[in-house]
Short mmCIF file of C-alpha atoms in Angstrom, two decimals:
data_model
loop_
_atom_site.label_atom_id
_atom_site.label_comp_id
_atom_site.label_asym_id
_atom_site.label_seq_id
_atom_site.Cartn_x
_atom_site.Cartn_y
_atom_site.Cartn_z
CA UNK A 1 0.00 0.00 0.00
CA UNK A 2 2.83 2.36 0.89
CA UNK A 3 4.52 1.46 -2.40
CA UNK A 4 1.34 2.32 -4.29
CA UNK A 5 1.05 5.63 -2.45
CA UNK A 6 4.66 6.46 -3.29
CA UNK A 7 4.09 5.50 -6.92
CA UNK A 8 0.96 7.63 -7.07
CA UNK A 9 2.81 10.53 -5.47
CA UNK A 10 5.69 10.19 -7.96
CA UNK A 11 3.30 10.00 -10.91
CA UNK A 12 1.34 12.98 -9.65
CA UNK A 13 4.52 14.96 -9.19
CA UNK A 14 5.74 14.04 -12.65
CA UNK A 15 2.39 14.96 -14.17
CA UNK A 16 2.44 18.30 -12.38
CA UNK A 17 5.98 18.96 -13.62
CA UNK A 18 5.04 18.09 -17.20
CA UNK A 19 1.95 20.32 -16.95
CA UNK A 20 4.08 23.16 -15.62
CA UNK A 21 6.59 22.74 -18.44
CA UNK A 22 3.78 22.71 -21.00
CA UNK A 23 2.30 25.86 -19.48
CA UNK A 24 5.68 27.58 -19.56
CA UNK A 25 6.22 26.58 -23.20
CA UNK A 26 2.73 27.68 -24.19
CA UNK A 27 3.23 31.00 -22.41
CA UNK A 28 6.63 31.47 -24.01
CA UNK A 29 5.30 30.68 -27.46
CA UNK A 30 2.31 32.95 -26.96
CA UNK A 31 4.59 35.72 -25.72
CA UNK A 32 6.96 35.18 -28.66
CA UNK A 33 4.10 35.17 -31.16
CA UNK A 34 2.74 38.40 -29.69
CA UNK A 35 6.11 40.17 -29.76
CA UNK A 36 8.17 41.49 -32.64
CA UNK A 37 11.90 42.05 -32.38
CA UNK A 38 13.27 44.65 -34.76
CA UNK A 39 16.97 45.16 -35.42
CA UNK A 40 18.62 48.31 -36.80
CA UNK A 41 21.99 48.35 -38.51
CA UNK A 42 23.73 51.32 -40.17
CA UNK A 43 20.64 53.51 -40.29
CA UNK A 44 20.69 56.98 -38.75
CA UNK A 45 18.58 58.30 -35.89
CA UNK A 46 16.02 59.97 -38.17
CA UNK A 47 15.50 56.75 -40.11
CA UNK A 48 15.17 54.69 -36.93
CA UNK A 49 12.67 57.14 -35.46
CA UNK A 50 10.65 57.12 -38.68
CA UNK A 51 10.45 53.32 -38.72
CA UNK A 52 9.49 53.19 -35.04
CA UNK A 53 6.82 55.86 -35.54
CA UNK A 54 5.27 53.99 -38.47
CA UNK A 55 5.37 50.62 -36.71
CA UNK A 56 3.56 52.23 -33.77
CA UNK A 57 0.93 53.66 -36.12
CA UNK A 58 0.39 50.22 -37.63
CA UNK A 59 0.34 48.63 -34.19
CA UNK A 60 -2.37 51.01 -32.98
CA UNK A 61 -4.62 49.54 -35.66
CA UNK A 62 -4.06 45.97 -34.48
CA UNK A 63 -6.86 44.18 -32.60
CA UNK A 64 -4.13 42.62 -30.48
CA UNK A 65 -1.13 44.96 -30.60
CA UNK A 66 2.37 43.51 -30.68
CA UNK A 67 4.99 44.18 -28.07
CA UNK A 68 7.76 45.63 -30.23
CA UNK A 69 11.33 45.23 -29.00
CA UNK A 70 14.27 46.98 -30.61
CA UNK A 71 17.91 45.96 -31.03
CA UNK A 72 20.52 48.40 -32.29
CA UNK A 73 23.55 46.68 -33.78
CA UNK A 74 26.94 48.38 -33.66
CA UNK A 75 27.60 49.99 -37.05
CA UNK A 76 31.37 49.95 -36.40
CA UNK A 77 31.30 46.15 -36.53
CA UNK A 78 30.18 43.78 -39.28
CA UNK A 79 26.58 42.69 -38.84
CA UNK A 80 27.58 39.04 -39.25
CA UNK A 81 29.66 39.32 -36.06
CA UNK A 82 26.65 40.39 -33.99
CA UNK A 83 23.42 38.91 -35.30
CA UNK A 84 21.89 35.59 -34.29
CA UNK A 85 19.80 33.83 -36.95
CA UNK A 86 18.13 31.38 -34.59
CA UNK A 87 16.91 31.17 -31.01
CA UNK A 88 15.37 33.77 -28.78
CA UNK A 89 17.99 36.40 -29.65
CA UNK A 90 17.14 36.29 -33.34
CA UNK A 91 15.32 39.41 -34.64
CA UNK A 92 12.15 39.10 -36.71
CA UNK A 93 13.26 41.89 -39.04
CA UNK A 94 16.39 43.93 -39.69
CA UNK A 95 16.24 47.46 -41.07
CA UNK A 96 19.49 48.31 -42.81
CA UNK A 97 20.79 49.60 -46.13
CA UNK A 98 21.11 47.58 -49.30
CA UNK A 99 24.53 46.33 -50.28
CA UNK A 100 27.05 43.59 -49.67
CA UNK A 101 26.28 43.15 -45.96
CA UNK A 102 22.56 42.79 -46.69
CA UNK A 103 23.32 40.27 -49.44
CA UNK A 104 25.56 38.27 -47.11
CA UNK A 105 22.86 38.25 -44.42
CA UNK A 106 20.24 36.94 -46.86
CA UNK A 107 22.60 34.29 -48.22
CA UNK A 108 23.33 33.05 -44.68
CA UNK A 109 19.67 32.34 -43.87
CA UNK A 110 18.97 28.83 -42.52
CA UNK A 111 16.80 26.64 -44.78
CA UNK A 112 13.63 27.27 -42.75
CA UNK A 113 13.98 31.05 -43.08
CA UNK A 114 14.77 30.78 -46.79
CA UNK A 115 11.66 28.69 -47.34
CA UNK A 116 9.14 30.71 -45.35
CA UNK A 117 10.45 34.21 -44.57
CA UNK A 118 9.49 36.63 -47.33
CA UNK A 119 7.20 39.56 -48.12
CA UNK A 120 4.51 39.43 -50.80
CA UNK A 121 5.69 40.54 -54.23
CA UNK A 122 2.59 42.71 -54.54
CA UNK A 123 3.86 44.98 -51.74
CA UNK A 124 5.96 46.98 -54.24
CA UNK A 125 3.31 47.33 -56.95
CA UNK A 126 2.89 51.08 -56.30
CA UNK A 127 6.64 51.78 -56.35
CA UNK A 128 8.54 53.61 -59.07
CA UNK A 129 10.11 51.14 -61.50
CA UNK A 130 13.58 52.20 -60.35
CA UNK A 131 12.82 51.35 -56.71
CA UNK A 132 11.08 48.08 -57.59
CA UNK A 133 14.44 47.11 -58.97
CA UNK A 134 15.98 47.54 -55.50
CA UNK A 135 13.91 44.64 -54.12
CA UNK A 136 15.31 41.11 -54.04
CA UNK A 137 13.35 37.91 -54.57
CA UNK A 138 13.80 34.73 -52.60
CA UNK A 139 15.27 31.61 -54.18
CA UNK A 140 11.84 30.26 -55.11
CA UNK A 141 10.97 33.55 -56.78
CA UNK A 142 7.60 33.85 -55.06
CA UNK A 143 8.41 36.56 -52.51
CA UNK A 144 10.74 39.37 -51.46
CA UNK A 145 13.62 39.05 -49.00
CA UNK A 146 14.58 42.71 -49.39
CA UNK A 147 11.86 45.35 -49.23
CA UNK A 148 13.06 48.86 -50.21
CA UNK A 149 11.44 51.66 -48.20
CA UNK A 150 13.37 54.92 -48.55
CA UNK A 151 16.02 56.46 -50.81
CA UNK A 152 18.94 58.65 -49.88
CA UNK A 153 20.82 60.45 -52.67
CA UNK A 154 24.25 61.85 -53.47
CA UNK A 155 23.79 65.49 -54.42
CA UNK A 156 25.78 68.63 -55.14
CA UNK A 157 24.69 71.75 -53.24
CA UNK A 158 25.45 75.16 -54.73
CA UNK A 159 25.42 78.40 -52.70
CA UNK A 160 23.11 80.73 -54.63
CA UNK A 161 24.62 83.87 -53.09
CA UNK A 162 28.04 82.95 -54.49
CA UNK A 163 26.46 82.10 -57.85
CA UNK A 164 25.11 85.63 -57.95
CA UNK A 165 28.40 87.20 -56.84
CA UNK A 166 30.33 85.43 -59.60
CA UNK A 167 27.75 86.24 -62.27
CA UNK A 168 27.21 82.54 -62.95
CA UNK A 169 23.80 81.98 -64.50
CA UNK A 170 23.70 78.25 -65.06
CA UNK A 171 25.36 75.05 -63.82
CA UNK A 172 24.83 72.30 -66.38
CA UNK A 173 28.02 70.22 -66.35
CA UNK A 174 31.36 69.72 -64.61
CA UNK A 175 33.02 72.42 -66.72
CA UNK A 176 30.45 74.88 -65.34
CA UNK A 177 31.07 73.68 -61.77
CA UNK A 178 34.85 73.98 -62.06
CA UNK A 179 34.63 77.37 -63.76
CA UNK A 180 32.28 78.58 -61.01
CA UNK A 181 34.65 77.21 -58.35
CA UNK A 182 37.64 79.04 -59.80
CA UNK A 183 35.69 82.30 -60.00
CA UNK A 184 34.52 81.83 -56.42
CA UNK A 185 38.11 81.85 -55.17
CA UNK A 186 38.06 85.62 -55.69
CA UNK A 187 35.65 85.81 -52.75
CA UNK A 188 36.07 82.70 -50.63
CA UNK A 189 38.42 79.83 -49.93
CA UNK A 190 38.08 76.88 -49.96
CA UNK A 191 35.23 76.43 -52.41
CA UNK A 192 34.44 72.70 -52.77
CA UNK A 193 34.09 70.64 -49.58
CA UNK A 194 32.82 67.24 -48.47
CA UNK A 195 33.21 64.99 -45.43
CA UNK A 196 36.24 63.11 -46.76
CA UNK A 197 37.28 61.86 -43.33
CA UNK A 198 34.26 59.57 -43.22
CA UNK A 199 35.37 56.36 -44.91
CA UNK A 200 32.06 55.55 -46.61
CA UNK A 201 31.60 59.14 -47.78
CA UNK A 202 35.03 59.23 -49.42
CA UNK A 203 34.56 55.88 -51.18
CA UNK A 204 31.04 56.75 -52.29
CA UNK A 205 32.15 60.14 -53.62
CA UNK A 206 34.81 58.42 -55.74
CA UNK A 207 32.10 56.09 -57.03
CA UNK A 208 29.67 58.91 -57.82
CA UNK A 209 32.40 60.92 -59.58
CA UNK A 210 33.31 57.85 -61.63
CA UNK A 211 29.74 57.31 -62.83
CA UNK A 212 29.40 61.02 -63.55
CA UNK A 213 32.78 61.85 -65.15
CA UNK A 214 33.38 58.46 -66.82
CA UNK A 215 30.41 56.08 -67.09
CA UNK A 216 28.37 53.49 -65.22
CA UNK A 217 30.27 50.84 -67.20
CA UNK A 218 33.57 52.09 -65.79
CA UNK A 219 32.11 52.13 -62.29
CA UNK A 220 30.91 48.54 -62.73
CA UNK A 221 34.40 47.49 -63.82
CA UNK A 222 35.96 49.10 -60.75
CA UNK A 223 33.32 47.49 -58.53
CA UNK A 224 34.05 44.02 -59.90
CA UNK A 225 37.81 44.49 -59.42
CA UNK A 226 37.50 45.67 -55.81
CA UNK A 227 34.89 43.05 -54.97
CA UNK A 228 37.21 40.27 -56.14
CA UNK A 229 39.82 41.11 -53.48
CA UNK A 230 40.08 39.08 -50.29
CA UNK A 231 38.56 41.38 -47.66
CA UNK A 232 40.00 39.17 -44.91
CA UNK A 233 43.61 39.50 -46.07
CA UNK A 234 46.12 40.76 -43.50
CA UNK A 235 47.57 43.24 -45.99
CA UNK A 236 44.13 44.49 -47.12
CA UNK A 237 45.07 48.17 -47.32
CA UNK A 238 48.01 47.36 -49.59
CA UNK A 239 45.77 45.14 -51.75
CA UNK A 240 43.32 48.01 -52.08
CA UNK A 241 46.10 50.52 -52.83
CA UNK A 242 47.49 48.31 -55.61
CA UNK A 243 44.00 47.90 -57.06
CA UNK A 244 43.29 51.64 -56.88
CA UNK A 245 46.61 52.35 -58.61
CA UNK A 246 45.79 49.88 -61.38
CA UNK A 247 42.28 51.32 -61.78
CA UNK A 248 43.59 54.90 -62.00
CA UNK A 249 46.90 54.73 -63.85
CA UNK A 250 45.90 56.00 -67.32
CA UNK A 251 43.06 57.96 -68.96
CA UNK A 252 41.24 54.78 -70.01
CA UNK A 253 41.29 53.30 -66.47
CA UNK A 254 37.92 53.24 -64.63
CA UNK A 255 38.81 55.48 -61.67
CA UNK A 256 41.20 57.79 -63.52
CA UNK A 257 38.77 60.70 -64.01
CA UNK A 258 37.57 60.67 -60.39
CA UNK A 259 41.04 60.47 -58.86
CA UNK A 260 42.42 63.14 -61.18
CA UNK A 261 39.51 65.46 -60.33
CA UNK A 262 40.09 65.16 -56.58
CA UNK A 263 43.83 65.66 -56.98
CA UNK A 264 43.39 68.62 -59.32
CA UNK A 265 40.88 70.38 -57.05
CA UNK A 266 43.24 70.01 -54.08
CA UNK A 267 46.68 70.52 -55.65
CA UNK A 268 46.21 72.57 -58.82
CA UNK A 269 43.01 74.61 -58.70
CA UNK A 270 43.14 74.75 -54.91
CA UNK A 271 39.36 74.87 -54.85
CA UNK A 272 39.44 72.16 -52.18
CA UNK A 273 41.40 72.59 -48.94
CA UNK A 274 44.64 70.66 -48.45
CA UNK A 275 42.95 68.55 -45.78
CA UNK A 276 39.86 67.91 -47.92
CA UNK A 277 40.11 64.15 -47.40
CA UNK A 278 40.15 64.59 -43.63
CA UNK A 279 37.20 66.94 -43.17
CA UNK A 280 34.36 65.79 -40.91
CA UNK A 281 30.72 66.60 -41.52
CA UNK A 282 30.97 69.12 -38.67
CA UNK A 283 33.83 70.81 -40.55
CA UNK A 284 31.65 70.97 -43.65
CA UNK A 285 28.81 72.57 -41.71
CA UNK A 286 31.27 75.09 -40.25
CA UNK A 287 32.45 76.08 -43.73
CA UNK A 288 28.82 76.54 -44.73
CA UNK A 289 28.19 78.64 -41.63
CA UNK A 290 31.22 80.83 -42.39
CA UNK A 291 29.96 81.17 -45.98
CA UNK A 292 33.17 79.79 -47.45
CA UNK A 293 31.74 76.71 -49.16
CA UNK A 294 30.28 77.45 -52.58
CA UNK A 295 29.99 73.78 -53.58
CA UNK A 296 29.19 71.00 -51.11
CA UNK A 297 29.18 67.31 -52.01
CA UNK A 298 26.76 65.61 -49.61
CA UNK A 299 23.85 63.23 -49.34
CA UNK A 300 20.19 64.07 -48.85
CA UNK A 301 20.37 62.70 -45.29
CA UNK A 302 23.36 64.96 -44.51
CA UNK A 303 21.49 67.86 -46.10
CA UNK A 304 18.68 67.26 -43.58
CA UNK A 305 21.11 67.62 -40.68
CA UNK A 306 22.60 70.91 -41.87
CA UNK A 307 21.51 74.05 -39.95
CA UNK A 308 18.49 75.48 -41.74
CA UNK A 309 19.81 79.06 -41.96
CA UNK A 310 22.83 77.73 -43.83
CA UNK A 311 21.35 75.05 -46.07
CA UNK A 312 18.54 77.39 -47.14
CA UNK A 313 21.13 79.36 -49.19
CA UNK A 314 21.84 76.29 -51.31
CA UNK A 315 20.19 74.66 -54.31
CA UNK A 316 20.71 70.96 -54.98
CA UNK A 317 21.60 69.32 -58.27
CA UNK A 318 22.52 65.77 -59.22
CA UNK A 319 26.03 64.84 -60.34
CA UNK A 320 26.08 66.01 -64.01
CA UNK A 321 27.20 63.85 -66.89
CA UNK A 322 27.51 63.89 -70.66
CA UNK A 323 25.57 60.62 -70.71
CA UNK A 324 21.87 60.58 -71.58
CA UNK A 325 19.44 60.02 -68.67
CA UNK A 326 18.67 56.46 -69.82
CA UNK A 327 22.38 55.67 -69.45
CA UNK A 328 22.71 57.09 -65.93
CA UNK A 329 22.84 54.91 -62.81
CA UNK A 330 22.77 57.16 -59.76
CA UNK A 331 24.11 55.86 -56.45
CA UNK A 332 21.40 55.72 -53.83
CA UNK A 333 21.70 54.52 -50.27
CA UNK A 334 18.44 52.58 -49.88
CA UNK A 335 16.87 51.74 -46.52
CA UNK A 336 15.42 48.23 -46.65
CA UNK A 337 13.59 45.73 -44.45
CA UNK A 338 14.93 42.18 -44.34
CA UNK A 339 12.58 39.53 -42.86
CA UNK A 340 13.81 36.70 -40.65
CA UNK A 341 10.51 35.57 -39.13
CA UNK A 342 8.46 32.78 -40.67
CA UNK A 343 5.20 33.98 -39.09
CA UNK A 344 2.90 35.25 -41.81
CA UNK A 345 1.01 37.67 -39.55
CA UNK A 346 4.24 39.44 -38.63
CA UNK A 347 5.37 39.54 -42.26
CA UNK A 348 2.06 41.08 -43.31
CA UNK A 349 2.30 43.60 -40.47
CA UNK A 350 5.75 44.93 -41.42
CA UNK A 351 5.20 44.88 -45.18
CA UNK A 352 2.47 47.48 -44.60
CA UNK A 353 5.38 49.95 -44.39
CA UNK A 354 5.24 49.87 -48.18
CA UNK A 355 1.66 51.20 -48.32
CA UNK A 356 1.18 54.69 -49.75
CA UNK A 357 -0.17 56.19 -46.53
CA UNK A 358 2.65 54.83 -44.36
CA UNK A 359 5.24 55.70 -46.99
CA UNK A 360 4.14 59.31 -46.68
CA UNK A 361 4.85 59.28 -42.93
CA UNK A 362 8.13 57.40 -43.37
CA UNK A 363 9.37 59.95 -45.89
CA UNK A 364 8.23 62.96 -43.86
CA UNK A 365 9.81 61.72 -40.63
CA UNK A 366 13.09 60.54 -42.15
CA UNK A 367 13.49 63.34 -44.69
CA UNK A 368 14.31 60.81 -47.40
CA UNK A 369 12.52 60.07 -50.66
CA UNK A 370 9.69 57.52 -50.57
CA UNK A 371 9.76 54.38 -52.70
CA UNK A 372 6.05 54.76 -53.45
CA UNK A 373 5.39 56.58 -56.71
CA UNK A 374 2.22 58.40 -55.70
CA UNK A 375 2.52 59.42 -52.05
CA UNK A 376 3.31 63.00 -51.10
CA UNK A 377 7.02 63.40 -50.19
CA UNK A 378 8.25 65.59 -47.35
CA UNK A 379 9.17 68.55 -49.57
CA UNK A 380 10.61 69.65 -52.91
CA UNK A 381 14.00 68.20 -51.97
CA UNK A 382 12.67 64.67 -51.48
CA UNK A 383 10.37 64.98 -54.48
CA UNK A 384 13.29 65.91 -56.73
CA UNK A 385 15.29 62.97 -55.41
CA UNK A 386 12.44 60.58 -56.21
CA UNK A 387 12.08 62.11 -59.67
CA UNK A 388 15.81 61.97 -60.46
CA UNK A 389 15.97 58.31 -59.47
CA UNK A 390 12.73 57.44 -61.29
CA UNK A 391 13.94 59.16 -64.48
CA UNK A 392 17.02 56.94 -64.70
CA UNK A 393 17.80 53.28 -64.09
CA UNK A 394 17.56 51.27 -60.88
CA UNK A 395 20.04 53.07 -58.61
CA UNK A 396 23.36 51.47 -57.81
CA UNK A 397 24.46 50.58 -54.32
CA UNK A 398 26.97 53.26 -53.22
CA UNK A 399 30.51 51.99 -53.83
CA UNK A 400 31.44 51.48 -50.16
CA UNK A 401 28.44 49.24 -49.51
CA UNK A 402 28.85 47.50 -52.86
CA UNK A 403 32.44 46.28 -52.34
CA UNK A 404 33.16 46.32 -48.59
CA UNK A 405 31.76 43.49 -46.44
CA UNK A 406 32.60 45.25 -43.17
CA UNK A 407 33.50 48.63 -41.63
CA UNK A 408 37.10 47.37 -41.36
CA UNK A 409 37.23 46.89 -45.13
CA UNK A 410 35.79 50.39 -45.68
CA UNK A 411 38.51 51.87 -43.47
CA UNK A 412 41.21 50.05 -45.46
CA UNK A 413 39.83 51.09 -48.84
CA UNK A 414 39.37 54.72 -47.78
CA UNK A 415 42.93 54.84 -46.45
CA UNK A 416 44.21 53.49 -49.76
CA UNK A 417 42.29 56.18 -51.66
CA UNK A 418 43.69 58.94 -49.44
CA UNK A 419 47.22 57.66 -49.95
CA UNK A 420 46.79 57.47 -53.72
CA UNK A 421 45.33 60.99 -54.09
CA UNK A 422 48.01 62.50 -51.86
CA UNK A 423 50.70 60.85 -53.98
CA UNK A 424 49.45 62.23 -57.31
CA UNK A 425 52.00 64.38 -59.12
CA UNK A 426 50.68 67.30 -61.16
#
């Protein structure tokens, strides 16, 4: 009898333990299914705030709102070093920019994610054709594993007051820009500035100048050459320097025009300061404040951060070229959403960021151009960016994000570019 009682007690205890475990698992699964974890990587504060605002708007319309948790990955480290693709630390979505790191993330998906984690292809139906081209389909071809949301842009900003002082009436090509810069030296110095100390900015400016002064074909050739290098090599900076030298050593070489332009502006025309390749964005804003920057090479997102009293003196143009619009491929930093969850309700929830109404809020809050073709952009600046991109081909990934798989690689490539430009002999 005692044995039976002990057996009953043991069985009851085991049953209670199993029931408790089941309850814990059910609760955990329910909690997980009712929570969304969002990761951010290499997006700025305005872009993060815009995404959070729009997710909250969408969440307010949910019958059962999600608990949204946010992870901010360190942009000074490669994403692959930080992100978990399985387990409770895995995000449901990552908001980042298109490029090599996004491609590597998508390619590293486990089989389950590859099979079931994708947005509906119809989510980009209202986009401009150029931005539809920034999406990426899954291996099966029945969904999207990269959903473009917003477009940044590499622009040239011209101080209208200096235009007037020099009697310059029109800026249509690089000859006009350089002529205007030389005339401006009568009043101000330096004339042309950009944040060359930032590694990505320097690399991307070289890429944009190459597409503009040479051609998109030349830029593609340079991209393929740099992409073929071993980014894990111990002597990476030397590898990059040798490649840059080879790509710039004669007038027919892909990067020749861009490198010669930077060297000429610094060493010959002296329309750029001697430390042009070491200026920070704060330095650039200071030059604008002191009214000594007639030409500023910057992005739309940097434009948004400039003090209003200063930036209001400037008009923006795209990088000019002799090529026809249908031959142009502008570089555009594109903010994208990458799905890692396999839960359809969560996928449907986040893909609503592509709707016209939400796109309007995303664009207004971030200051960038919307992907949607019909929604009202934040202002004339964003509207022009959308138009310029829509009037040409699917925008290219900026050179730094196209060829560098990590911030370390960007630092090495930028250092090689600085060394090469400084060593030019005119």
